[in-house]
Each structure stands twice: as structure tokens, then as C-alpha cells.
Coordinates of C-alpha atoms in Angstrom, one line a residue:
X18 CA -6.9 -0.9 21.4
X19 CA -8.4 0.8 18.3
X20 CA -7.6 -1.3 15.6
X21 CA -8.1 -0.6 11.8
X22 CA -9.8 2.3 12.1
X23 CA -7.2 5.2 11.2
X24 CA -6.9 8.9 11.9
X25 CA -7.7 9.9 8.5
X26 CA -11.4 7.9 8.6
X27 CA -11.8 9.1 11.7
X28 CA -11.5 12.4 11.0
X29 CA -13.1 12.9 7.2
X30 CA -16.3 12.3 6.1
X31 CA -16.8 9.9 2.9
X32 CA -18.9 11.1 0.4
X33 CA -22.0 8.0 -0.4
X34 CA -22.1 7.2 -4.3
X35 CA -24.9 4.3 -4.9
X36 CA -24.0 0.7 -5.9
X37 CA -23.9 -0.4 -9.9
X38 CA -26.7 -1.9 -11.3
X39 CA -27.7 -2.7 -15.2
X40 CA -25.9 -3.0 -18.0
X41 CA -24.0 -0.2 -19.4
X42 CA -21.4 1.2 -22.0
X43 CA -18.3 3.6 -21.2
X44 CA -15.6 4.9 -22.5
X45 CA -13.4 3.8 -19.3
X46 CA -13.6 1.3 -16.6
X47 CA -11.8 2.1 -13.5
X48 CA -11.9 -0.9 -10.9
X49 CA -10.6 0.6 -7.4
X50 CA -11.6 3.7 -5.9
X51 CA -8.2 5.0 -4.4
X52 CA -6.2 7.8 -4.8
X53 CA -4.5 6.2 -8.7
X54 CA -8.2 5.0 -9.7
X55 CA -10.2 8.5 -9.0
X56 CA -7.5 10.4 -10.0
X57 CA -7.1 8.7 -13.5
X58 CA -11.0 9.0 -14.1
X59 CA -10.7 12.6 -13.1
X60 CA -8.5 13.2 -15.7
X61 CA -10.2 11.2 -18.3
X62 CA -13.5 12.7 -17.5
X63 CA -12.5 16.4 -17.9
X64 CA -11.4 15.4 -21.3
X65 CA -14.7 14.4 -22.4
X66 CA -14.4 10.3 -21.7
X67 CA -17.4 8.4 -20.1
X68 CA -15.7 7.3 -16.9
X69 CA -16.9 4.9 -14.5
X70 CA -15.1 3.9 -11.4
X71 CA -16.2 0.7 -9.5
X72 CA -15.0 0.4 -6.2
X73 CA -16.0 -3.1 -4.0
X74 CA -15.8 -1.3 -0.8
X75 CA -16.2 2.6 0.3
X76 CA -14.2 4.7 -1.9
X77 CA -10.4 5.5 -0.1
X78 CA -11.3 2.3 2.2
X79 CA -7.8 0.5 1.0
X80 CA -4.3 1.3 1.2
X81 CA -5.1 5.6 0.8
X82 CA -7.0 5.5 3.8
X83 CA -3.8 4.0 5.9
X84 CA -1.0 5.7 4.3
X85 CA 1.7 8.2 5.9
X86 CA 0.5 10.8 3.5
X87 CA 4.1 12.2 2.7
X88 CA 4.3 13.5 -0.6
X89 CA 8.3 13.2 -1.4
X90 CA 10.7 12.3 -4.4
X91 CA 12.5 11.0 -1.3
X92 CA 11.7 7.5 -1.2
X93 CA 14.4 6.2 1.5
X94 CA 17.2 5.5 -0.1
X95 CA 16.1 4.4 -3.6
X96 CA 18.0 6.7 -6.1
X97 CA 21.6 5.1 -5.2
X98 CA 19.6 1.5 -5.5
X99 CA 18.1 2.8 -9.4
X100 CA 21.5 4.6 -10.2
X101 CA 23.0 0.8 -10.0
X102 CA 20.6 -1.4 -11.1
X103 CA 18.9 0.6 -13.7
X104 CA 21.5 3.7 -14.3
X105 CA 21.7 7.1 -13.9
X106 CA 19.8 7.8 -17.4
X107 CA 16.7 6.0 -16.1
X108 CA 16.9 7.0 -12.9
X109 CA 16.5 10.4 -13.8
X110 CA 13.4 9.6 -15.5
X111 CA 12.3 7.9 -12.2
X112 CA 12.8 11.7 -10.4
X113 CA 11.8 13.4 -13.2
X114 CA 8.0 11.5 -13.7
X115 CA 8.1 12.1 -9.5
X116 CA 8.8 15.8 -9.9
X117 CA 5.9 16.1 -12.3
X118 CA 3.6 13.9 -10.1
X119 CA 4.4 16.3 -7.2
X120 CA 3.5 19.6 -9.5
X121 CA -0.2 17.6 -10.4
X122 CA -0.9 17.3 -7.1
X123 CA -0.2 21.2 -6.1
X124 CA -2.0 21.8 -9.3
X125 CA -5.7 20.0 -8.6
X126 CA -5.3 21.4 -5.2
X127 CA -5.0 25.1 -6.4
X128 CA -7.6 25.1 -8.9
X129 CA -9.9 23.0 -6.7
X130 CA -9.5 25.0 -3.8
X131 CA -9.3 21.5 -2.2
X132 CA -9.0 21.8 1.4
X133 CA -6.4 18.9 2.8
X134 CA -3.6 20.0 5.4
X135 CA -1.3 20.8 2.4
X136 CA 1.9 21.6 4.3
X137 CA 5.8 21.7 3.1
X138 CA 8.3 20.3 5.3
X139 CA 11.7 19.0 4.9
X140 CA 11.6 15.1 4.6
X141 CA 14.6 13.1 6.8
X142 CA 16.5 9.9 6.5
X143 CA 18.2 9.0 9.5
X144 CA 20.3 7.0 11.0
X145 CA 21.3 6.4 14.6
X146 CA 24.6 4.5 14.0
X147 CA 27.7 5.5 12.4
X148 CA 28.2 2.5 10.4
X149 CA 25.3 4.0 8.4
X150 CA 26.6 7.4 7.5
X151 CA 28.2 5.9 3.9
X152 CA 24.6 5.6 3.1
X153 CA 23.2 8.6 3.1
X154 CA 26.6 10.0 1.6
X155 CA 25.8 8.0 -1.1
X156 CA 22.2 9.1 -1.6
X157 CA 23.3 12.5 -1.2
X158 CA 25.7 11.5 -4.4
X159 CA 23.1 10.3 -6.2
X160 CA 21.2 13.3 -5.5
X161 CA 23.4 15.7 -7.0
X162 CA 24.3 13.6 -10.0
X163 CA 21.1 13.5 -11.3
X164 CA 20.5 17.2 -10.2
X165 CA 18.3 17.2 -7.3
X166 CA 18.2 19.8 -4.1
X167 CA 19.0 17.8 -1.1
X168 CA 21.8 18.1 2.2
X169 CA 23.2 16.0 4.7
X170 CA 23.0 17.0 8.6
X171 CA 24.7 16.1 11.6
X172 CA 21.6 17.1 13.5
X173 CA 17.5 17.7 12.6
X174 CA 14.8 18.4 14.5
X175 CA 13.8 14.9 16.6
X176 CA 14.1 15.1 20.0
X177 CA 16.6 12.4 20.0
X178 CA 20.7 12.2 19.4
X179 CA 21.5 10.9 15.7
X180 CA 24.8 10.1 13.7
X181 CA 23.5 12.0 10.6
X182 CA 20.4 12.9 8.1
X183 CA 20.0 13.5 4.9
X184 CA 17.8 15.7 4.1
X185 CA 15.4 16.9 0.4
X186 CA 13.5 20.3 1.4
X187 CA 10.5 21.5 -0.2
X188 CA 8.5 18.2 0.4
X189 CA 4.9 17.9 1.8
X190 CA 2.3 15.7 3.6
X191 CA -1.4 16.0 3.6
X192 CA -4.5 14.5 4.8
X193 CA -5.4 12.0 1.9
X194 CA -8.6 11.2 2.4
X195 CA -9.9 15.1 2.5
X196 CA -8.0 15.5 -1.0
X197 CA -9.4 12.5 -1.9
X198 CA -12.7 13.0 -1.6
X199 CA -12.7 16.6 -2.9
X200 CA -11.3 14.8 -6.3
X201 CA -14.3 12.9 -6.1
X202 CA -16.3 16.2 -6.4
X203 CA -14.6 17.4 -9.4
X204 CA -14.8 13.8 -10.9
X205 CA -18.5 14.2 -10.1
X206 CA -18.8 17.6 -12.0
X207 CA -16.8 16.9 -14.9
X208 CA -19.5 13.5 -15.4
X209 CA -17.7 11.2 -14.0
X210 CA -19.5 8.4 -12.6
X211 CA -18.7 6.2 -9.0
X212 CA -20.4 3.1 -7.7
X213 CA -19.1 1.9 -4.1
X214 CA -19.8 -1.5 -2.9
X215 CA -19.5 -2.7 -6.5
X216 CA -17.3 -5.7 -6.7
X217 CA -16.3 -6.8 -9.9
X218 CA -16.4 -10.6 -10.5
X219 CA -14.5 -11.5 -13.7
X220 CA -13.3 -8.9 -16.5
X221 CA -13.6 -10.4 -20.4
X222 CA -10.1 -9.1 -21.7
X223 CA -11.2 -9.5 -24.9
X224 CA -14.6 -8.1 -25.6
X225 CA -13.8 -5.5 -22.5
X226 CA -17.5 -6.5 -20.5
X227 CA -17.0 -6.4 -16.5
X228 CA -18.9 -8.2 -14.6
X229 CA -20.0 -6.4 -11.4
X230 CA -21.9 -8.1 -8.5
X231 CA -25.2 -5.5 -10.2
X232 CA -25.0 -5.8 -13.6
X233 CA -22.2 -5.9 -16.9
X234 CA -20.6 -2.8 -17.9
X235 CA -19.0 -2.8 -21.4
X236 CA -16.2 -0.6 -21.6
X237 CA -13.9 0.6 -24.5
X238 CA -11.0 0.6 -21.8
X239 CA -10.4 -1.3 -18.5
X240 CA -7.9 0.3 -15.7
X241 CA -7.0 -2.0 -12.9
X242 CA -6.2 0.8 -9.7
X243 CA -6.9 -2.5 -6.9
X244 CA -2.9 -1.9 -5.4
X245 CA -2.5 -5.9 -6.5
X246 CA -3.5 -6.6 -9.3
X247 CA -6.5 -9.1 -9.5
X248 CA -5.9 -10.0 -13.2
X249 CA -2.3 -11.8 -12.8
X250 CA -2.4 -13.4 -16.3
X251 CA -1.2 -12.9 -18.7
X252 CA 1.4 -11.1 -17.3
X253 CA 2.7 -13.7 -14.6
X254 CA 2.1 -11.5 -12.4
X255 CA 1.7 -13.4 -9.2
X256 CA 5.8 -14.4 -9.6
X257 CA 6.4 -10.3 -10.3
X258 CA 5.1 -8.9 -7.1
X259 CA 4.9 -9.4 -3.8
X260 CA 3.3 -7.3 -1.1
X261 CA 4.7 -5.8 2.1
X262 CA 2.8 -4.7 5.5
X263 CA 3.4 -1.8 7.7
X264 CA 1.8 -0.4 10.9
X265 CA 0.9 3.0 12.2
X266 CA -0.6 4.5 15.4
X267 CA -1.8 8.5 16.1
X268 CA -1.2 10.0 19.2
X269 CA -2.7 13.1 20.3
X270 CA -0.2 15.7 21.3
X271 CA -1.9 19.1 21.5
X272 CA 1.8 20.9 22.9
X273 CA 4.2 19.2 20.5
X274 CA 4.5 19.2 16.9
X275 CA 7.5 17.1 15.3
X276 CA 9.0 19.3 12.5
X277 CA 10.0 17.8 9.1
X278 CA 9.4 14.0 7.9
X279 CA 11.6 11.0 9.1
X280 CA 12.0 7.2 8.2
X281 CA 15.7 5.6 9.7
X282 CA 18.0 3.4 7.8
X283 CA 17.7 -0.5 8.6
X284 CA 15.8 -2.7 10.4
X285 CA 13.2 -2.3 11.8
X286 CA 11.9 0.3 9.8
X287 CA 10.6 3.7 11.8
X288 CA 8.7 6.5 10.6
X289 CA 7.2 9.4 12.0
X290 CA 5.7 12.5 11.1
X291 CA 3.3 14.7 12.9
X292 CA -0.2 16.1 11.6
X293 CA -2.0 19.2 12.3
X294 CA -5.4 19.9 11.6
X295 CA -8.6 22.0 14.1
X296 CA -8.1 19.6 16.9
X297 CA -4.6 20.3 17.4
X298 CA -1.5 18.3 16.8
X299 CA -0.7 14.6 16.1
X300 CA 2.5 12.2 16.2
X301 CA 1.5 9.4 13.7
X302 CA 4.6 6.8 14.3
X303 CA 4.8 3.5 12.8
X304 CA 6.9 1.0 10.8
X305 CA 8.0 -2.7 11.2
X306 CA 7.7 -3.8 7.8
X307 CA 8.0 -7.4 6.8
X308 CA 6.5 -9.4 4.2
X309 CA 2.7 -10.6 4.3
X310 CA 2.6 -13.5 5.8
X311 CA 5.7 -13.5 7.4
X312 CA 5.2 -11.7 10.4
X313 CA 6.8 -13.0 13.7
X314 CA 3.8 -14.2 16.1
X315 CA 6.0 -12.6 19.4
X316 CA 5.8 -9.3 20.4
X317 CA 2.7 -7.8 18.8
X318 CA 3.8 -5.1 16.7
X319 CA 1.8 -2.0 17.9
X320 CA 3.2 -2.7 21.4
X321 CA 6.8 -1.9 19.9
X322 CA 5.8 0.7 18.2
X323 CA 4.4 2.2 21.6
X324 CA 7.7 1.4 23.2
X325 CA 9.4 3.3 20.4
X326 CA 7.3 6.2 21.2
X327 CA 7.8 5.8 25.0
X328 CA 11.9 5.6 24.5
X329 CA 12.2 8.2 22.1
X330 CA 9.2 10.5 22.9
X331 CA 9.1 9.8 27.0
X332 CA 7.8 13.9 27.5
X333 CA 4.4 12.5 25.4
X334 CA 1.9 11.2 28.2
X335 CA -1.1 10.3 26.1
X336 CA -2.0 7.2 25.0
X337 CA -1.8 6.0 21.5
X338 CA -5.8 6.8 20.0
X339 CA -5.2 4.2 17.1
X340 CA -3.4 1.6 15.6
X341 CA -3.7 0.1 12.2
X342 CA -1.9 -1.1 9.1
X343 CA -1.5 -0.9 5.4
X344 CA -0.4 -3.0 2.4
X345 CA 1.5 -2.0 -0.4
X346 CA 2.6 -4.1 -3.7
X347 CA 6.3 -4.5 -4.6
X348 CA 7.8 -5.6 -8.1
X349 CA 11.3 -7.2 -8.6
X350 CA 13.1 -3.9 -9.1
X351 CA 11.3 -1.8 -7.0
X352 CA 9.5 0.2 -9.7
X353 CA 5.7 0.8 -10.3
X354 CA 4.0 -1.4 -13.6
X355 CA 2.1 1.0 -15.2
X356 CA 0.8 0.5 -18.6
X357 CA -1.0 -2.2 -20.3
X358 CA -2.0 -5.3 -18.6
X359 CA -0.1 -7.6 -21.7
X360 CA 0.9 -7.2 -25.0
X361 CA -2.4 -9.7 -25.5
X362 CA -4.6 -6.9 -24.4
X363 CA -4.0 -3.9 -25.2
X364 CA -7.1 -2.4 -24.0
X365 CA -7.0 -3.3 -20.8
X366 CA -4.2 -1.4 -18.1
X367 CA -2.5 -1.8 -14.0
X368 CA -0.8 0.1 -11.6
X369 CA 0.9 -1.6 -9.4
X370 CA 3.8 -1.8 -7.3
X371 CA 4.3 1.4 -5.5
X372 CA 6.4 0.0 -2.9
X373 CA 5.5 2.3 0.0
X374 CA 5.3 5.6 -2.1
X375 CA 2.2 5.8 -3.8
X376 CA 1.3 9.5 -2.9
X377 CA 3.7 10.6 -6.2
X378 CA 3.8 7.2 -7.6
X379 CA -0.1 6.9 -8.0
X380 CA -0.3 10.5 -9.8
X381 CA 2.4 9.2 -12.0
X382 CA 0.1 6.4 -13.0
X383 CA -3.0 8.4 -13.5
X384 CA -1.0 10.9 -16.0
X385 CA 1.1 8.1 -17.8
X386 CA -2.7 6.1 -17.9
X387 CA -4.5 8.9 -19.3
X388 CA -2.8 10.0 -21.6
X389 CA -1.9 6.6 -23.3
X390 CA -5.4 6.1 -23.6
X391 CA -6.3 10.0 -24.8
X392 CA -3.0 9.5 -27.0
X393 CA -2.2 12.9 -25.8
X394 CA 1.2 14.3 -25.6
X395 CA 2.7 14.6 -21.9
X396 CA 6.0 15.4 -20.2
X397 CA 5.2 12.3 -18.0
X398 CA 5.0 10.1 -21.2
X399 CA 9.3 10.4 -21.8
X400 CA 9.1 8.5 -18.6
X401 CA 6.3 5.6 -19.8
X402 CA 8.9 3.2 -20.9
X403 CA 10.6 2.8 -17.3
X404 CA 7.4 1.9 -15.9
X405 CA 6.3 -0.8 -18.8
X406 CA 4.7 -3.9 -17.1
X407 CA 6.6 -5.5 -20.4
X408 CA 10.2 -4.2 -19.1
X409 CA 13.1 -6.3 -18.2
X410 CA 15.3 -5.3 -15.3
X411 CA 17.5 -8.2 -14.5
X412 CA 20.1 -6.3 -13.1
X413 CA 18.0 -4.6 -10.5
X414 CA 15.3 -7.8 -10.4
X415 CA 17.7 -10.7 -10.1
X416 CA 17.7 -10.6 -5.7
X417 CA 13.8 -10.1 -5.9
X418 CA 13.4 -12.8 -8.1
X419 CA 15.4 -15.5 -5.9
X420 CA 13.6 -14.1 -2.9
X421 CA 10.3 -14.4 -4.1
X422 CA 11.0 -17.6 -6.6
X423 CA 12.0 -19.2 -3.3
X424 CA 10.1 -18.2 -0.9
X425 CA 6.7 -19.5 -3.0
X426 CA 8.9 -22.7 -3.1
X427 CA 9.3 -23.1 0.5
X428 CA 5.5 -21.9 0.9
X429 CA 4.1 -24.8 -1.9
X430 CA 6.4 -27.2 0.4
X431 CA 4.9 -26.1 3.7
X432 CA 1.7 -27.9 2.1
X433 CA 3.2 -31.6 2.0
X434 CA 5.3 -31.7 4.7
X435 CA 6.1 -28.6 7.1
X436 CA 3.3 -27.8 8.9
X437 CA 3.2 -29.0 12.7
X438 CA 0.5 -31.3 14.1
X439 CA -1.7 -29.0 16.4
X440 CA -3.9 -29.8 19.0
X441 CA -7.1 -27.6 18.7
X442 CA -7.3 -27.9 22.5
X443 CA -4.1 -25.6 23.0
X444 CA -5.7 -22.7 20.7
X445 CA -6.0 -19.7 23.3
X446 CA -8.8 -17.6 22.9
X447 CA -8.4 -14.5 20.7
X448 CA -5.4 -17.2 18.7
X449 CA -5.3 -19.4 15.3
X450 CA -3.4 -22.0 13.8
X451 CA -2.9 -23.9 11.3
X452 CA -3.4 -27.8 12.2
X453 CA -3.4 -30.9 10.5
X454 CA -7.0 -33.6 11.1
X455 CA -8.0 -36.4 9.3
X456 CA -5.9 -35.5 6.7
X457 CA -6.5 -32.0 6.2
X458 CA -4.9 -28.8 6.7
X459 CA -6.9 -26.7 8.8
X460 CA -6.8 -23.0 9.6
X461 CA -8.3 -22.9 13.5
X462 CA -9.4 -19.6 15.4
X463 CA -11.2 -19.2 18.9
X464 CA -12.6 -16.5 19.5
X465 CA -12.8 -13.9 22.5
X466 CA -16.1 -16.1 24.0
X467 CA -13.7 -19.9 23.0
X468 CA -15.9 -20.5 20.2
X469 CA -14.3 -22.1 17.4
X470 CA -13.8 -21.5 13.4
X471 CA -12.0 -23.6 11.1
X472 CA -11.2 -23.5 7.3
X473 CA -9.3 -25.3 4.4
X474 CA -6.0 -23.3 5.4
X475 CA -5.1 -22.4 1.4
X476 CA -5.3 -19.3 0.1
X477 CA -7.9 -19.3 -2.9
X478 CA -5.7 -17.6 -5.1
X479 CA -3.2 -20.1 -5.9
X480 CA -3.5 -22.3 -3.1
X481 CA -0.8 -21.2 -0.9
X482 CA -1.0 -22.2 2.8
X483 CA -2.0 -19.5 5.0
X484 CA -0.3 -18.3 8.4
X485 CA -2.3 -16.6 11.2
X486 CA -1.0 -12.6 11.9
X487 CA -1.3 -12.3 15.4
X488 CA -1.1 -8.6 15.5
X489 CA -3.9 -8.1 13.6
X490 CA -6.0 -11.5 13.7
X491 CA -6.0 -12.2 10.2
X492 CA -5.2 -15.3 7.9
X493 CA -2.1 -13.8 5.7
X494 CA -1.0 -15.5 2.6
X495 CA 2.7 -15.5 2.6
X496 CA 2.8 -16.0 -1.4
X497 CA 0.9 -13.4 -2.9
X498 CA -0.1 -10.9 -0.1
X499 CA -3.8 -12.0 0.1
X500 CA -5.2 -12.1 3.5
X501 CA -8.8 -13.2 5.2
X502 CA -10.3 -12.2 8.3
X503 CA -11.2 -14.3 10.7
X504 CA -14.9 -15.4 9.2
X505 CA -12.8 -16.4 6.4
X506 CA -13.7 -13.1 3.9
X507 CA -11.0 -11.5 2.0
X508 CA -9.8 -8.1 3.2
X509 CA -7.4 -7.6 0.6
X510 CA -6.4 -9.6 -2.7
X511 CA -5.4 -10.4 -5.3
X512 CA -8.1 -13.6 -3.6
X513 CA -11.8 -12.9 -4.7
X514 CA -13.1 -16.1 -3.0
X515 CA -13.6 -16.4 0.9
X516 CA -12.2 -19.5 2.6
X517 CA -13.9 -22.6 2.1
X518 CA -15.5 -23.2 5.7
X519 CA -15.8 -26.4 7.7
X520 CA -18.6 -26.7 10.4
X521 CA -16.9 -27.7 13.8
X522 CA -20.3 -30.1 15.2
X523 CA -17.5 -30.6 18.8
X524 CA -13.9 -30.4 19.4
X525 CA -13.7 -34.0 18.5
X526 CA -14.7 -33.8 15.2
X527 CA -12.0 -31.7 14.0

């Protein structure tokens, strides 16, 4: 099984920018190298700023490289959600900033001649029960209220029975990491600057000097674009997000292309699309969502996902080519942050909090970012204030808030008391656990050849107690979203700091 690796690495090649090193001045700092950070510098660099994005990994390594790639004002069923916690007003700024976000993304690929799969297709929520039809009525309400093209449909074009659709035409998927690294281009010609493998240590809110792993950079303006982000205070932020996984695979179907865009109502979540590029055609399927770190150690995932494809796709022999799986952040209400960091530090700004749609969302953030800091005028900037970090949406927050409030409660808890006794002698090979010895709380894995690693089993964020994700063989921080491979380095924060690592001298000693 081809884990991690996803169709769109496999099939685009990344561009090589050099590491940072020295100690420099700019304009603007962008940390993250993803679709919102390069896309924000791009902007900023064609009007004249000295940009400079730092990015820890490869550039498009995070979520952009494992994304679905729709780009849609249809988020699921969001609008009827906004309409009542947020009201209609607001919620037609949410569409409108969407609307725009769409037209910035046609535009950089028109007068870039960027070459990306750009294709328009009609994007589909469906539902396979009746008991779900008042739904997408009510979307389709919402959708006319505030003024927006869409219909609902008995039938569409899966090759399955369905109770209904509803259905927003005019939408469009692409490859991102092909338009993402042709941004990089123009970035690159308008002076922009890119480091990779440049991991940024600390930031000084105050004085604006980042510390990179090769040098200091002092910058006028920071922009944190790292999908969580790693600066939580002042802000709170680690109690106003949370972060949600979700898993894809690619098959190869060279006969069969699946027309329009689809994600069901309920649970479990599915969504399917297909993908055509030189080679031919692709189903990329996927779903399951839950909470990091709260994934159910039965059934790995990607195997019912391929059940999925064999029950409602039984005429596609191939096997599955890949599997892999993405993050995204979530805030209380459901809405991106985007804006400044704190009233405290003005200089320094997120985006966070895309919540599964950051193909519109993270163009929203590069316009509303860029021009706050040009002070330019904007369309996108009648829409600023929804997105405020500083906002207060207790109507549309209040379930998030117990959910989350709770659920860090019960986590904290799990420290003291919860956790079962193990015995290291029952971890199967390829399995970890979390076990208690001598006193400690120990995070245990045995690898493929039974040799043993063991860590302090706390997330070095905020010391939350880590479960082990089966599907993916990772250590997942059910707080915060952080999670650690199985050597005990992060793979995604907001963590910085590996695990602390105990040396197993025999089985005993643990």
C-alpha cells in the first residue's frame, strides 16, 4: 500500500529553492510555503514589497499537496449553518469573499498561462436517504436568498441510485500542485524570495526578528500560512481551533471518468471526484473524517474506502495506486481567522481554519492579507471583518466550544487516571500503545522487524497524551491536532519539539 505519497506529488515536479542562511531584512515574512503563503507573497511582491517565504519542508509538502482540489463556493452544506448562526447579512459576505476568491484564481491562471487541469464541472451534495432530502432543500433556500445559482436533482451522474442532489454549476477542480508551483515562478520574477527546508524556531512579536534554523530575518511584517497556527498566544488559540483528518486514494481508470464533483450528507463522510490529465483518467475517492486523535483503531480506514469503491464502483477492476491523508484546522464557527495575530501585535498575521475548503478560502486570505498590509482598497476587504481572529460568534461557536472545551478536559484527565496498564509484550509488530512503567506514561511501537521504540507519550505542545493512529502509524494528539511519526518527529503542528525519547536497554526495563 502506497501510503503518503499522493497523486498530485507523484505526478508534478517541485521546483528546488535553497535553504535560508544569514541575517536579513524584508518587507514581509511568510512562514509556510502552501497555496495561502505563496500566494500572499505573490501578491505582495508584484507590488514592490521585499517578500520572503520560509517553508520547513518542500514547498506544497502540507495540506496543498493532499487536498481534493475542488474549487467551489459549495462547501457542503455550510450556507444554511452561517444563515443561522451568523445571519443572512454575513453570510453573504462569506459567498461573496468566495466568489471573489474564485475570480483570483481564474485570473493568475489566465495571465500566467499556468498550466493545471483547470476544468469546470458541476459540484454535488448527495444523499442516499430520504430522511436527508430537508437538507439539501434547505441549502437550496439558502442559496437563493442570498442570490446564488444552484438546483436540486432527483438524479446526477454517479453510477449509483440516490434520493436527491443539490447541485451549484459552474465550479472547478484542478491539479494544485502544478498551479502551485507555476505561482512560484511568477513569485520568483516579480523578486520574490523562497527558502525550503527552513524551519523557523521562535518569531519576536515585538521587534518582528524570526529565527530560522540558518540565520534571523528581520521583517517589517510576519504572515503565519503553517494551516495551524504555531504562535497560539496571544490569541488563545489552542482552545479556538481544532484540527480534523481525512483520507484519499487514486485509482487509475483509463475508460471511466466520473462527471461533476460529489461529497454525501452524514456520516461517514464520502467524496469523489475524478482527474484527467496525459495519462488518462483518475477516480480520487476518500473521506472518513474524524477528529485527530480520535480515530477508531478497527477497520483501517483506506480498506473502507476501497470497499466503498468496490460497492459503488464494482465495473473499476484496478487496484487503488495510493492512499494518503490530510489535515485541515477548524475554528468554533466554522470560519477562517484571517487578520492580525492579536490586537497586541499588530504587525504580525494567520490564516487559519479553513475547515476542509482552503482552495477559495486560502485565496481569500492572501487578498484580505495583502491588502491590509498594502493598505490598498479591495472588494475582498467589505468582507475582512467576518474573518477577524478578534470576532465573537457565540451563536454559531457555543456547540464548538463545549466540544472542544470538553474534550481537552477529558484528554488532561486521561493523564491521571484513564489510561490502561499495557504489557509491552502484547504490542504486535507494525502496532503502538500507550502504557504505563515505573510510573510513567509511555508511548510504545514495534516495528515491522519487533524492534521496539518508546517515548514520554505527551504531546510537546501542551502536554496532552497522545493516541497511536493505526491507519497511518502515527502518534496523534487528540487536543490540538499535532502528531509524530513513529521516530518521535513532528509531521505536523502546531508541536515544534520531537518526542522526548527513552532508550529500551531489554523488554524488562521498560
Amino acid at each position: 500500500m502506497n501510503q503518503s505519497f499522493s497523486y498530485w506529488m507523484e505526478t508534478s515536479t517541485p521546483p528546488e529553492f535553497p535553504a535560508y542562511q544569514g541575517d536579513q531584512s524584508c518587507d514581509v515574512a511568510v512562514i509556510g510555503g502552501g497555496l495561502t503563503g505563496i500566494t500572499t507573497a505573490t501578491l505582495l511582491a508584484q507590488k514592490g514589497l521585499r517578500t520572503v517565504v520560509l517553508e520547513a519542508n518542500k514547498v506544497g509538502s502540507g495540506t496543498t499537496s493532499k487536498t481534493t482540489a475542488k474549487i467551489t463556493i459549495q462547501h457542503s452544506l455550510k450556507y444554511q449553518q452561517y444563515i443561522r448562526g451568523i445571519g443572512t447579512e454575513n453570510t453573504a459576505m462569506y459567498a461573496k469573499a468566495n466568489l471573489i476568491d474564485f475570480e483570483l484564481i481564474q485570473q493568475l491562471i489566465k495571465e500566467n498561462n499556468i498550466d493545471c487541469d483547470y476544468t469546470t464541472d458541476t459540484a454535488y451534495v448527495y444523499t442516499l436517504e430520504e430522511k436527508h432530502l430537508n437538507k439539501l432543500e434547505n441549502e437550496k433556500k439558502a442559496y437563493d436568498k442570498l442570490k446564488l445559482e444552484s438546483y436540486l436533482a432527483d438524479q446526477c451522474k454517479l453510477p449509483f441510485p440516490i434520493s436527491g442532489a443539490f447541485a451549484v454549476p459552474k465550479q472547478a477542480y484542478f491539479h494544485p500542485l502544478k498551479y502551485l508551483y507555476a505561482l512560484t515562478e511568477v513569485l520568483r520574477k516579480s523578486k520574490g524570495e523562497i527558502y525550503e527546508h527552513s524551519h523557523v524556531k521562535t518569531v519576536d512579536k515585538e521587534s518582528g526578528v524570526v529565527h530560522v534554523n540558518g540565520g534571523t530575518l528581520h521583517a517589517k511584517h510576519i504572515i503565519l500560512a503553517t494551516n495551524y497556527p504555531f504562535l497560539d498566544m496571544p490569541g488563545y488559540y489552542f482552545i479556538r481551533i481544532f484540527q480534523m483528518r481525512s483520507y484519499l486514494t487514486q485509482t487509475q481508470t483509463p475508460d471511466y471518468a466520473l462527471q461533476g464533483m460529489y461529497i454525501n450528507v452524514g456520516n461517514p463522510v464520502h467524496t469523489m471526484r475524478s482527474h484527467g490529465d496525459a495519462t488518462g483518467n483518475h477516480l480520487l475517492l476518500g473521506g472518513y473524517n474524524h477528529k485527530t486523535g480520535h480515530q477508531k483503531n478497527e477497520k483501517p480506514i483506506y480498506e473502507k474506502i476501497d470497499l466503498v469503491k468496490q460497492n459503488y464502483f464494482p465495473f473499476i477492476k484496478n487496484p487503488t495506486n495510493r492512499y494518503w491523508s490530510t489535515q485541515d484546522s477548524v475554528t468554533l464557527d466554522h470560519l477562517p481567522y484571517i487578520g492580525r495575530l492579536s490586537a497586541q501585535t499588530p504587525n504580525v498575521f494567520i490564516a487559519t481554519g479553513y475547515d476542509k475548503w482552503g482552495m477559495t478560502n486560502s485565496a481569500a486570505a492572501a487578498l484580505i492579507l495583502a491588502h491590509e498590509i498594502t493598505t490598498e482598497k479591495h472588494p475582498i476587504m467589505e468582507t475582512k471583518g467576518l474573518f477577524s481572529p478578534a470576532r465573537f460568534t457565540p451563536g454559531a461557536a457555543a456547540k464548538e466550544f463545549l466540544f472542544l472545551g470538553a474534550d481537552a478536559v477529558k484528554e488532561y484527565t486521561l493523564t491521571g487516571l484513564t489510561i490502561p496498564k499495557g504489557d509491552i509484550d502484547k504490542i504486535r509488530k507494525g502496532e503502538g500503545k500507550v502504557i504505563r512503567s515505573d510510573g510513567q506514561i509511555i508511548a510504545v511501537y514495534r516495528d515491522e522487524n519487533g524492534d521496539l521504540s518508546a517515548f514520554d507519550a505527551h504531546c510537546t505542545h501542551r502536554i496532552c497524551p497522545l493516541t497511536f493512529n493505526k491507519t497511518e502509524k502515527s502518534w496523534d494528539c487528540p487536543c490540538h491536532g499535532s502528531r509524530f511519526d513513529v521516530n518521535g518527529d513532528v509531521i505536523s503542528g502546531p508541536a515544534v519539539e520531537p518526542l522526548k525519547k527513552y532508550t529500551i536497554k531489554s523488554q524488562d526495563d521498560v
